Coordinates of N, CA and C and ligand atoms in Angstrom, one line a residue:
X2 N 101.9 126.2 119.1 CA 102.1 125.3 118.0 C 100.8 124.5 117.7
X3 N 100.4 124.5 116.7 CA 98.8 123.5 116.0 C 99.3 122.5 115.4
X4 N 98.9 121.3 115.6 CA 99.2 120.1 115.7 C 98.4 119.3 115.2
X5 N 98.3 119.0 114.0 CA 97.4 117.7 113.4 C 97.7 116.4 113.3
X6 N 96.4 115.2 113.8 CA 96.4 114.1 113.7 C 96.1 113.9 112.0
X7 N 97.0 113.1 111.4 CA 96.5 112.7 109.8 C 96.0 111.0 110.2
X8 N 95.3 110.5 110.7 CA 95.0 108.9 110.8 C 94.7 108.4 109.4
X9 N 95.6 107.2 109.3 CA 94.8 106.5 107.9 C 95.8 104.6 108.2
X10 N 94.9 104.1 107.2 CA 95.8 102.8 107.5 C 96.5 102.9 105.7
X11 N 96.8 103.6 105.5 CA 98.1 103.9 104.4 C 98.8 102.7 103.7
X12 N 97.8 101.3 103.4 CA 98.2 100.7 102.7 C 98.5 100.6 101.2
X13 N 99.2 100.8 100.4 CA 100.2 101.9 101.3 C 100.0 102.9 100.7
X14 N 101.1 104.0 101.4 CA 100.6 105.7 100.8 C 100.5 106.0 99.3
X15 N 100.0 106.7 99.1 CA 99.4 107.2 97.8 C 100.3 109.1 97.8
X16 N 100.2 109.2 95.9 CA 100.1 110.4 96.3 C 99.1 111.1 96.6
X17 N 97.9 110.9 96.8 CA 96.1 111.3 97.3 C 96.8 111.6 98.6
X18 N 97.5 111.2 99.6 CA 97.6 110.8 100.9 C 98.7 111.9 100.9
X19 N 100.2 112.1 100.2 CA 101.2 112.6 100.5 C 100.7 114.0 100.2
X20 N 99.6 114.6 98.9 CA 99.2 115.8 98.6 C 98.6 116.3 99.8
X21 N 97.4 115.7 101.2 CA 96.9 115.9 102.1 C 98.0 116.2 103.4
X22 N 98.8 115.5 103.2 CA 99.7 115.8 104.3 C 100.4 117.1 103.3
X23 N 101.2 117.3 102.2 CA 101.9 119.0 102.6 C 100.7 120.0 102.7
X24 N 99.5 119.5 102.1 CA 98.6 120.9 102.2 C 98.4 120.6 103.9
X25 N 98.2 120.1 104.6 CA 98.1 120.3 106.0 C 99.2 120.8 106.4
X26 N 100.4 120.2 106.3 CA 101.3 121.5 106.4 C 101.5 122.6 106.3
X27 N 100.6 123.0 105.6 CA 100.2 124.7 105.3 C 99.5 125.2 106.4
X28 N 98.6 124.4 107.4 CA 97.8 124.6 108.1 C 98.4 124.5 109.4
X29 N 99.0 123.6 109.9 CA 99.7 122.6 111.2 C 101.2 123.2 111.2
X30 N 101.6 123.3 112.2 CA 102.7 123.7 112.4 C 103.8 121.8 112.2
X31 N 103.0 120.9 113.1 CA 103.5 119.8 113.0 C 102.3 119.1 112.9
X32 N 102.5 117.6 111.5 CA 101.5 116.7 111.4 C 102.4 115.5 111.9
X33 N 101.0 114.5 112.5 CA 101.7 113.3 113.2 C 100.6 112.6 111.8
X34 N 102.1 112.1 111.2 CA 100.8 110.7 110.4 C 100.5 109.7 110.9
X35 N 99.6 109.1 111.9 CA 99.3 107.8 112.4 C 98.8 106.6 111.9
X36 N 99.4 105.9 111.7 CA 99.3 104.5 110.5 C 98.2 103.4 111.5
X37 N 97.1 103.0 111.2 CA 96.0 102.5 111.9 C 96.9 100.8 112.2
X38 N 96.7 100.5 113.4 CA 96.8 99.0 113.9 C 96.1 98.0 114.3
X39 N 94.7 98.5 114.0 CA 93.7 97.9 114.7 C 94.1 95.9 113.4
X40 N 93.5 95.0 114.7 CA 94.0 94.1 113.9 C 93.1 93.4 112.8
X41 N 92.0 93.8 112.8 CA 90.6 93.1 112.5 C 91.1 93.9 110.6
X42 N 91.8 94.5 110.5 CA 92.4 95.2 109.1 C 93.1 93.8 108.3
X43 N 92.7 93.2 107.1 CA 93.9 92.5 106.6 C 94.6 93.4 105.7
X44 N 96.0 94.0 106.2 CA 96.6 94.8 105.5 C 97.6 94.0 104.6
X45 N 98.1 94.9 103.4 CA 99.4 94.3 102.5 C 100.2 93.9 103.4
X46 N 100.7 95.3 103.6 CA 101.5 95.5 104.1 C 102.1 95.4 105.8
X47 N 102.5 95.5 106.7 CA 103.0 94.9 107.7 C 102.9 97.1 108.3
X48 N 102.7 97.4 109.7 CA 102.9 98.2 110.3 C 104.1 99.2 109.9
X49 N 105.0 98.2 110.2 CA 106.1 98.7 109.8 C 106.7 99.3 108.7
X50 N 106.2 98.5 107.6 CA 106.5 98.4 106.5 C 105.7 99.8 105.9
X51 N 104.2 100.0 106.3 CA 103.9 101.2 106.0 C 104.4 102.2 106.5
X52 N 104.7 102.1 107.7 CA 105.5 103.5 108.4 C 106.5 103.8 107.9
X53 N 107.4 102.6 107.6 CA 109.3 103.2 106.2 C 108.5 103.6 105.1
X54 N 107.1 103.3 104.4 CA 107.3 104.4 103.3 C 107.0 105.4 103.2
X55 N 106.1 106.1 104.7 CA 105.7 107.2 104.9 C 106.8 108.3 104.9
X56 N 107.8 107.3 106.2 CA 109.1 108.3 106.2 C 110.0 108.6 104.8
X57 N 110.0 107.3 104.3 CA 111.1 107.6 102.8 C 110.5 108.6 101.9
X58 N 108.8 108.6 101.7 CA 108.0 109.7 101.1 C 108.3 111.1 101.3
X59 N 108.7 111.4 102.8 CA 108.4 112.5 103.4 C 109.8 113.1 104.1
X60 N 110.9 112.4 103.5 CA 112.3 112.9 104.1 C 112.8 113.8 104.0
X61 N 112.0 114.6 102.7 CA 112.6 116.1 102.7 C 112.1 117.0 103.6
X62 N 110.9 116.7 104.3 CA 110.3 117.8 105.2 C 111.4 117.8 106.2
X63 N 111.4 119.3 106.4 CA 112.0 119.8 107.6 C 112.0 118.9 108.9
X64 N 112.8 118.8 109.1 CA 112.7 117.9 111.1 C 111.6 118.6 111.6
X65 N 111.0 118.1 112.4 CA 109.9 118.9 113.0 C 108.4 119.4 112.5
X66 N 108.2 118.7 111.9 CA 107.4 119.5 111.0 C 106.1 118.3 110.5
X67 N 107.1 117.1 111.0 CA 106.1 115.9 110.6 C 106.4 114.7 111.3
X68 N 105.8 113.9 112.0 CA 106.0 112.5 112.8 C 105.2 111.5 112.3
X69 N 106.0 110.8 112.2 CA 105.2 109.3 111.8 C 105.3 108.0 112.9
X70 N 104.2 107.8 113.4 CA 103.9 106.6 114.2 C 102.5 106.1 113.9
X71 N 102.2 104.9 114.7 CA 101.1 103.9 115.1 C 100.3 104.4 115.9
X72 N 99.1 103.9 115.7 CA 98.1 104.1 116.7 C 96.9 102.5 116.9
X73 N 96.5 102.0 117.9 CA 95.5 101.0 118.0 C 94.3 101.8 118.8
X74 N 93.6 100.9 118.7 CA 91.8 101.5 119.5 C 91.4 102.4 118.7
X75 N 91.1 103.4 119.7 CA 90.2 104.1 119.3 C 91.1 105.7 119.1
X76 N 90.8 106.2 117.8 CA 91.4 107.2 117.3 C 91.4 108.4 118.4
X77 N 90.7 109.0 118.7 CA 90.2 109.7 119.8 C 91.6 109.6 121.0
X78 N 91.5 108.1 121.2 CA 92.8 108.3 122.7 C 93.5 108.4 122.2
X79 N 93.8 108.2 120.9 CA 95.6 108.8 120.5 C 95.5 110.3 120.7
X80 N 94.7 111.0 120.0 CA 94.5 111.9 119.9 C 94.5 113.1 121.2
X81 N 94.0 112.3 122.1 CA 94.0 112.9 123.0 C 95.5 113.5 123.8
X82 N 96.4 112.0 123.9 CA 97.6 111.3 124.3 C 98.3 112.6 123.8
X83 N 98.1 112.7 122.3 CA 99.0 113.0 121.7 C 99.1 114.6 121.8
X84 N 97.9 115.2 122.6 CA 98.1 116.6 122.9 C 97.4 117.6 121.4
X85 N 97.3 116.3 120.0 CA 97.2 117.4 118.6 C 95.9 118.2 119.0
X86 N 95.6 119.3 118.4 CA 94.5 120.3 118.2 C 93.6 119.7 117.1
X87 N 93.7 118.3 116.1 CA 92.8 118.9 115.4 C 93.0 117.6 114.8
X88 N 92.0 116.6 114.0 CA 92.3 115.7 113.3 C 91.8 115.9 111.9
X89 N 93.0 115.3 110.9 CA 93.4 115.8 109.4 C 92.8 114.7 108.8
X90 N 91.6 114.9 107.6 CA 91.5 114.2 106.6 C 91.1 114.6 105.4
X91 N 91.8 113.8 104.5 CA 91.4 113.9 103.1 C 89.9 113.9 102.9
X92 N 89.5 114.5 101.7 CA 87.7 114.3 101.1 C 87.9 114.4 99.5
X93 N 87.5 113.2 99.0 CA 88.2 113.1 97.4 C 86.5 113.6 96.3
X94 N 85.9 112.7 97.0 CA 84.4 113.0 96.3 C 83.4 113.0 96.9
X95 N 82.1 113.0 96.8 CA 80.3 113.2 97.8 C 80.8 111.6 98.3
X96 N 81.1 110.8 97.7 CA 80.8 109.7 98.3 C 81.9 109.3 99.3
X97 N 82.2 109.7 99.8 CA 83.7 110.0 101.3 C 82.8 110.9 102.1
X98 N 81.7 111.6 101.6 CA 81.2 112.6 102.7 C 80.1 111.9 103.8
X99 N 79.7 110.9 103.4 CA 78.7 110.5 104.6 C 79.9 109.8 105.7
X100 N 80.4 108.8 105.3 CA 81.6 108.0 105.9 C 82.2 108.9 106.7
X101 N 82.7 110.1 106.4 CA 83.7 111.2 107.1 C 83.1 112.0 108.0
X102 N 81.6 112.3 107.5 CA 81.0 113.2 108.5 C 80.5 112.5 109.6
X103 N 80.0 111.3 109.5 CA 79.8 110.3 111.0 C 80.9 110.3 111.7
X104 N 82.2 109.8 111.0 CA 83.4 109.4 111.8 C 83.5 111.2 112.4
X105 N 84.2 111.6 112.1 CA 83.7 113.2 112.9 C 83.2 113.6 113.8
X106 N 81.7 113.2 113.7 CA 80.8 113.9 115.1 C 80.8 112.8 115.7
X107 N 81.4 111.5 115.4 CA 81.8 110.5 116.5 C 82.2 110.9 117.6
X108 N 83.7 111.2 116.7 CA 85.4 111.6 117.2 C 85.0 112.6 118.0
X109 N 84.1 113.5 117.8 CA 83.6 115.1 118.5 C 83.0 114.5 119.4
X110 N 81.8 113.5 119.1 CA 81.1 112.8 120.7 C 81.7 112.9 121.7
X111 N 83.0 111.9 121.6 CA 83.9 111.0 121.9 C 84.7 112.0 122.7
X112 N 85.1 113.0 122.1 CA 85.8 113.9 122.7 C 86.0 115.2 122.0
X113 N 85.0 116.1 123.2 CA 84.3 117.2 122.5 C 85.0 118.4 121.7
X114 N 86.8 118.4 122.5 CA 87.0 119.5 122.1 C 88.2 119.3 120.7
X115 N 87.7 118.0 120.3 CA 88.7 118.1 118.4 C 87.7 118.3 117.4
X116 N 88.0 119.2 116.7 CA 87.3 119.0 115.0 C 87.8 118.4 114.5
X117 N 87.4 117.9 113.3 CA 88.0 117.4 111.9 C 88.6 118.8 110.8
X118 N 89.4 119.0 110.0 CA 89.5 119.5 109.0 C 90.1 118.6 108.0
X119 N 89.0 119.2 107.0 CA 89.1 118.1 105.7 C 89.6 119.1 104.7
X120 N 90.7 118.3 104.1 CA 91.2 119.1 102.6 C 90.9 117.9 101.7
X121 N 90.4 118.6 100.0 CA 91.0 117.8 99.0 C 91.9 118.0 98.8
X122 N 92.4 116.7 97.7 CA 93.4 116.6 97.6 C 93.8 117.2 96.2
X123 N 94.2 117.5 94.9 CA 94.8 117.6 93.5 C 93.8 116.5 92.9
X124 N 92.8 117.4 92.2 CA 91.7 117.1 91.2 C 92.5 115.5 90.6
X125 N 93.5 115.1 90.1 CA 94.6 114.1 89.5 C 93.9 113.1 90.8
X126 N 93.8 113.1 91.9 CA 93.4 112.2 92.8 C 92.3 111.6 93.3
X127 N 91.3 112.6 92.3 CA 90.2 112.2 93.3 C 89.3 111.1 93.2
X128 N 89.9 110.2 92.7 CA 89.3 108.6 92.2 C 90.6 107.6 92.7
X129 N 91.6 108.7 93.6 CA 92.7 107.5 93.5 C 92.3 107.0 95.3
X130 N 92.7 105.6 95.3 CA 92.5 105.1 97.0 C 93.6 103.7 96.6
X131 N 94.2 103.7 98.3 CA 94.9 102.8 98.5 C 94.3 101.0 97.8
X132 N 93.6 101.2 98.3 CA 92.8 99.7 97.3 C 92.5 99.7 96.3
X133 N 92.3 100.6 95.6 CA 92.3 100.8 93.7 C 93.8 100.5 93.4
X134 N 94.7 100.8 93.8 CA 96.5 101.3 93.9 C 96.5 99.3 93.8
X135 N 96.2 99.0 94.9 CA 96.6 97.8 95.3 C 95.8 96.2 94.6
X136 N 94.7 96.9 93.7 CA 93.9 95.9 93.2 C 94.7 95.6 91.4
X137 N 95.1 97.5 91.1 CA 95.7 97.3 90.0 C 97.3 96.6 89.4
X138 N 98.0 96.8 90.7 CA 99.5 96.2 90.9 C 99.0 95.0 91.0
X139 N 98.2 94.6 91.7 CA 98.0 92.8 92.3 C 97.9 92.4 90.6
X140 N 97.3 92.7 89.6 CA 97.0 92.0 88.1 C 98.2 93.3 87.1
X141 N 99.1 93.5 87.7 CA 100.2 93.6 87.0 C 99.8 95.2 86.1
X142 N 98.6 95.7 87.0 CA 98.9 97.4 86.1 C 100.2 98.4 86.3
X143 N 99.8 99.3 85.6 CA 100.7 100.3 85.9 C 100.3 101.6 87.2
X144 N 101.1 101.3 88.2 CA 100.1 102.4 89.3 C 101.3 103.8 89.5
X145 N 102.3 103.4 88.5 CA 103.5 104.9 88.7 C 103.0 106.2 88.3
X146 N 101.8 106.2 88.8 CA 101.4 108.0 89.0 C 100.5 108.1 90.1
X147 N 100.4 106.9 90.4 CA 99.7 107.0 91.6 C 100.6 106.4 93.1
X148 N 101.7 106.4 93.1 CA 102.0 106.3 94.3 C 104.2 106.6 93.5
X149 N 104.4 107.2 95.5 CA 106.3 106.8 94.8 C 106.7 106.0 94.4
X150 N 107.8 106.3 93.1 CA 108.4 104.7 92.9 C 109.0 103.7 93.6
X151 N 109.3 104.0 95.1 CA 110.1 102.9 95.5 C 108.7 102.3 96.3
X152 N 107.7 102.6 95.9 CA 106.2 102.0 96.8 C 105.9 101.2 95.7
X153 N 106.1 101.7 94.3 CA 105.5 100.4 93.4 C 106.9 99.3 93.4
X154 N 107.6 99.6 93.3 CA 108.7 98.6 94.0 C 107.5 97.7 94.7
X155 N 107.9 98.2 95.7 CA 107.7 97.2 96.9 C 106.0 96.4 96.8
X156 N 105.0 97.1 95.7 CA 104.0 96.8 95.3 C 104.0 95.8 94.7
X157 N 104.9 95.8 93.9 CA 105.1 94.6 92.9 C 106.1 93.3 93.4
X158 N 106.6 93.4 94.5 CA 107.9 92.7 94.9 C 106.6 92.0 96.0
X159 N 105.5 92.5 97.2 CA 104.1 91.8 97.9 C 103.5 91.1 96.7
X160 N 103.2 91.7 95.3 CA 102.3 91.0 94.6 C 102.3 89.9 93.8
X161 N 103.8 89.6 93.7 CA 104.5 88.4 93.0 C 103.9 87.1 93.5
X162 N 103.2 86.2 93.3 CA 102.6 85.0 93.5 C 101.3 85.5 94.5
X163 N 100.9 86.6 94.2 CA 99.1 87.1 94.8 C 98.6 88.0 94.1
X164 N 97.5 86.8 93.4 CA 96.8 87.2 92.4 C 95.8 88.1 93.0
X165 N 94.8 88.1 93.7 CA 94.7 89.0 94.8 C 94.8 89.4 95.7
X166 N 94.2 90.9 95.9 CA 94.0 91.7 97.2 C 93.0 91.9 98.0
Ligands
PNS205 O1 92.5 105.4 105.7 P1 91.2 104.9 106.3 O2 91.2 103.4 106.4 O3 90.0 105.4 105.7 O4 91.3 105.4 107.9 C1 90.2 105.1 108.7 C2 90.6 105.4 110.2 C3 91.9 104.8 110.6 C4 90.7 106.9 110.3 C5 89.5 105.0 111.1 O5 89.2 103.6 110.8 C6 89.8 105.1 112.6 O6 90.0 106.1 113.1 N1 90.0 103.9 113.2 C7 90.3 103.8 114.6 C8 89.2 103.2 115.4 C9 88.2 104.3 115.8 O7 88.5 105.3 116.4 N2 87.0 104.1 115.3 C10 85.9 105.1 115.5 C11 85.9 106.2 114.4 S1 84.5 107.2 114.6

């Protein structure tokens, strides 16, 4: 069984994010989505709170087929822990490629025997990121093509008296 780590701090998910996870399903027999904890992050959203929309996102996949938890430190020991073959990330445009290729041969330094595999995502995405999502809800845009609806819900229900992000 091949096993992918998808790491992101998924404030909150996107469809950029949910298109990466089924095409890695194409690849992975099982993806673990790991929602980042480190605390030095000021997130929207609460741990938690990102992890119920991963799962409400993702309830049609098959049992088995996808895990959603946390991770703190250093990506690598989860990784390790967690037994996956391989860690999963999105690459939207050139400018994600310096950022991604360091974190990488880090993660490879770190511990020699994971690669990275990188998918794009649906050309529709490749300018979308969780902080564009969250900068345009904070001043009352429209972000219902860029994320599920019960996430702009909950977008808009955080943004109510926070003008910003
Ligand atoms: O969605 P993001 O914020 O781009 O994800 C970044 C993430 C979580 C993959 C990265 O910050 C990470 O792995 N953090 C854990 C700490 C760590 O291992 N840092 C060294 C990476 S080379």
């Amino acid at each position: 069984m091949r096993t992918a780590v998808y790491p992101g701090t998924f404030d909150p998910i996107t469809n950029g994010h949910l298109d990466i996870i089924f095409r890695g399903m194409k690849l992975f027999d099982h993806v673990i989505v790991a929602v980042l904890v480190n605390r030095e992050k000021d997130t929207m959203f609460t741990v938690g709170e990102r992890m119920e929309m991963i799962a409400k996102a993702t309830r049609d996949v098959p049992p088995g087929r996808i895990e959603i938890t946390s991770f703190g430190g250093l990506l690598v020991n989860y990784v390790r822990e967690s037994g996956a073959d391989a860690i999963l990330r999105g690459i939207r445009a050139i400018s994600d490629f310096e950022y991604e290729f360091q974190m990488a041969l880090m993660n490879r330094k770190l511990l020699k025997q994971v690669d990275t595999v990188f998918m794009m995502p649906d050309e529709r995405y490749s300018y979308l990121s969780s902080k564009l999502v969250r900068e345009v809800a904070s001043f009352g845009g429209d972000v219902s093509v860029f994320v599920p609806d019960f996430v702009e819900k909950c977008l808009k229900t955080k943004c109510e008296g926070r003008p910003h992000v």
